Amino acid sequence: MSASSVAARRYAKAVYELASEAKQADAVHAQLGAFAGALESSPELRGVVESPRFAPAEKKKVVARVAERLGATKLVVSTLQLLVDRGRLGEIREIADAFATLVERHSGRVRAEVVSASPLPESYYAQLEKTLRQVTGREVTLVKRTDPSLIGGLVTRVGDTVFDGSIASRLKDLKATLLA
């Protein structure tokens, strides 16, 4: 586990405790994700945040304006400004993801990431969601992605558990067996 992911989980946990206390966990979840998305999609915003030419006070003003435009609560704005002060705003995606995991865990939901070589029919996703709900005993939120490098099959990640049924993985195993 990398040091940044440990820090991301700690920040997420602290923010989650404050958000839960204020009964704003779902709103904060959405706002952190929205800010992370804005930072990822805006080269100008990233340039300001990552540039040493801008003083922390200037960065905090820019971050606050962007967050307020996104409808962020005072808790989220304060969190983002703290991350600027600590030089951790670049980890906002990891923090938002760790926060989402906490929200899901405390609400009885679990996120399952499904990666396939090409898009699958919705009926397949519905059946997979039903099966994962039975296995985990929780409501399941599917996050669907495609990755052509898998060749075929799919990889499903539920929490720390990975089910790798991709052809690329099977070919790798076959190669290892043949070379052994």
Coordinates of C-alpha atoms in Angstrom, one line a residue:
M1 CA 0.0 0.0 0.0
S2 CA 1.5 3.3 -1.0
A3 CA 2.0 6.2 1.4
S4 CA -0.4 8.4 -0.6
S5 CA -3.2 5.8 -0.4
V6 CA -2.8 5.6 3.3
A7 CA -2.9 9.3 3.6
A8 CA -6.0 9.4 1.3
R9 CA -7.8 7.0 3.5
R10 CA -6.9 9.0 6.6
Y11 CA -8.2 12.2 5.1
A12 CA -11.3 10.5 3.8
K13 CA -12.0 9.0 7.2
A14 CA -11.7 12.3 8.9
V15 CA -13.9 14.1 6.4
Y16 CA -16.4 11.2 6.6
E17 CA -16.7 11.6 10.4
L18 CA -17.4 15.3 10.0
A19 CA -19.8 14.8 7.2
S20 CA -21.7 12.0 9.0
E21 CA -21.9 14.2 12.1
A22 CA -23.4 17.0 10.0
K23 CA -25.6 14.4 8.1
Q24 CA -24.0 15.5 4.8
A25 CA -22.1 12.3 3.8
D26 CA -23.9 11.8 0.5
A27 CA -23.6 15.5 -0.5
V28 CA -19.9 15.6 0.4
H29 CA -19.4 12.4 -1.5
A30 CA -20.9 14.0 -4.7
Q31 CA -19.0 17.2 -4.2
L32 CA -15.6 15.6 -3.7
G33 CA -16.1 13.5 -6.8
A34 CA -17.2 16.6 -8.7
F35 CA -14.1 18.6 -7.7
A36 CA -11.8 15.6 -8.5
G37 CA -13.5 15.4 -12.0
A38 CA -13.1 19.2 -12.5
L39 CA -9.4 19.0 -11.5
E40 CA -8.8 16.0 -13.9
S41 CA -10.6 17.6 -16.8
S42 CA -9.2 21.1 -16.5
P43 CA -5.6 21.7 -17.5
E44 CA -5.9 25.3 -16.4
L45 CA -7.0 24.3 -12.9
R46 CA -4.3 21.7 -12.6
G47 CA -1.8 24.2 -13.8
V48 CA -2.6 26.6 -11.0
V49 CA -2.8 23.9 -8.3
E50 CA 0.4 22.2 -9.3
S51 CA 2.5 25.3 -10.2
P52 CA 5.0 26.5 -7.6
R53 CA 4.6 30.0 -9.2
F54 CA 1.3 30.5 -7.3
A55 CA 1.3 31.1 -3.6
P56 CA -0.8 28.8 -1.4
A57 CA -3.2 31.7 -0.6
E58 CA -3.8 32.2 -4.4
K59 CA -4.3 28.5 -4.9
K60 CA -6.8 28.4 -2.0
K61 CA -8.8 31.2 -3.5
V62 CA -9.0 29.5 -6.9
V63 CA -9.9 26.2 -5.3
A64 CA -12.6 27.9 -3.2
R65 CA -14.1 29.6 -6.2
V66 CA -14.2 26.4 -8.2
A67 CA -15.7 24.4 -5.3
E68 CA -18.4 27.1 -4.7
R69 CA -19.3 27.0 -8.4
L70 CA -19.8 23.3 -8.0
G71 CA -22.1 23.9 -5.1
A72 CA -19.7 22.6 -2.4
T73 CA -20.5 22.9 1.2
K74 CA -18.3 24.8 3.7
L75 CA -16.9 21.4 4.8
V76 CA -15.7 20.5 1.3
V77 CA -14.3 24.0 0.7
S78 CA -12.4 23.8 4.0
T79 CA -11.2 20.3 3.2
L80 CA -9.9 21.3 -0.2
Q81 CA -8.1 24.3 1.3
L82 CA -6.5 22.1 3.9
L83 CA -5.3 19.8 1.1
V84 CA -3.7 22.8 -0.6
D85 CA -2.0 23.8 2.6
R86 CA -0.6 20.2 3.1
G87 CA 0.3 19.8 -0.6
R88 CA -2.1 16.9 -1.0
L89 CA -4.7 18.3 -3.4
G90 CA -3.2 16.2 -6.2
E91 CA -4.6 13.2 -4.3
I92 CA -8.2 14.4 -4.4
R93 CA -9.3 11.5 -6.6
E94 CA -7.9 8.9 -4.2
I95 CA -9.5 10.8 -1.3
A96 CA -12.8 11.0 -3.1
D97 CA -12.7 7.2 -3.9
A98 CA -11.8 6.3 -0.3
F99 CA -14.6 8.6 0.9
A100 CA -17.0 6.8 -1.5
T101 CA -15.9 3.5 -0.1
L102 CA -16.7 4.7 3.4
V103 CA -20.1 6.0 2.4
E104 CA -21.0 2.7 0.7
R105 CA -19.7 0.6 3.6
H106 CA -21.8 2.5 6.1
S107 CA -24.9 2.5 4.0
G108 CA -24.8 -1.3 3.3
R109 CA -23.7 -0.9 -0.3
V110 CA -20.6 -2.1 -2.1
R111 CA -19.0 -1.0 -5.3
A112 CA -18.0 -3.6 -7.9
E113 CA -15.7 -2.5 -10.8
V114 CA -16.3 -4.6 -13.9
V115 CA -13.7 -4.3 -16.6
S116 CA -14.4 -6.0 -20.0
A117 CA -12.7 -6.1 -23.3
S118 CA -15.8 -4.5 -24.9
P119 CA -19.2 -3.3 -23.7
L120 CA -21.5 -6.1 -22.5
P121 CA -25.3 -6.4 -22.8
E122 CA -27.2 -4.8 -19.9
S123 CA -28.8 -8.2 -19.2
Y124 CA -25.3 -9.5 -18.4
Y125 CA -24.7 -6.6 -16.0
A126 CA -28.1 -7.2 -14.3
Q127 CA -27.3 -10.9 -13.8
L128 CA -23.8 -10.1 -12.5
E129 CA -25.2 -7.5 -10.1
K130 CA -27.8 -10.0 -8.8
T131 CA -25.1 -12.6 -8.2
L132 CA -22.8 -10.2 -6.5
R133 CA -25.7 -9.0 -4.3
Q134 CA -26.2 -12.7 -3.2
V135 CA -22.5 -13.3 -2.6
T136 CA -21.9 -10.1 -0.6
G137 CA -25.2 -9.7 1.1
R138 CA -25.2 -6.0 0.2
E139 CA -26.6 -3.7 -2.5
V140 CA -24.1 -3.5 -5.3
T141 CA -23.2 -0.5 -7.4
L142 CA -21.6 -1.6 -10.7
V143 CA -18.9 0.6 -12.2
K144 CA -18.4 -0.5 -15.8
R145 CA -15.2 0.1 -17.8
T146 CA -13.8 -1.3 -21.0
D147 CA -10.1 -2.3 -21.6
P148 CA -9.4 -3.8 -25.0
S149 CA -6.1 -5.2 -23.7
L150 CA -8.1 -7.9 -21.9
I151 CA -8.8 -9.5 -25.3
G152 CA -11.9 -11.1 -23.9
G153 CA -13.6 -12.1 -20.6
L154 CA -13.7 -9.7 -17.7
V155 CA -12.1 -8.7 -14.4
T156 CA -14.4 -7.9 -11.5
R157 CA -13.1 -6.2 -8.3
V158 CA -15.2 -6.0 -5.2
G159 CA -13.4 -4.3 -2.4
D160 CA -10.0 -6.0 -2.2
T161 CA -11.1 -9.2 -4.0
V162 CA -10.4 -9.5 -7.7
F163 CA -12.0 -12.1 -9.9
D164 CA -9.9 -12.2 -13.1
G165 CA -11.6 -14.2 -15.9
S166 CA -9.8 -12.3 -18.7
I167 CA -8.3 -14.1 -21.7
A168 CA -5.1 -12.0 -21.3
S169 CA -4.7 -13.4 -17.7
R170 CA -5.3 -17.0 -18.9
L171 CA -2.7 -16.5 -21.7
K172 CA -0.2 -15.2 -19.2
D173 CA -0.8 -18.2 -16.9
L174 CA -0.5 -20.6 -19.9
K175 CA 2.8 -19.0 -20.9
A176 CA 4.1 -19.3 -17.3
T177 CA 3.1 -23.0 -17.3
L178 CA 4.7 -23.7 -20.6
L179 CA 8.0 -22.0 -19.7
A180 CA 8.2 -23.8 -16.3

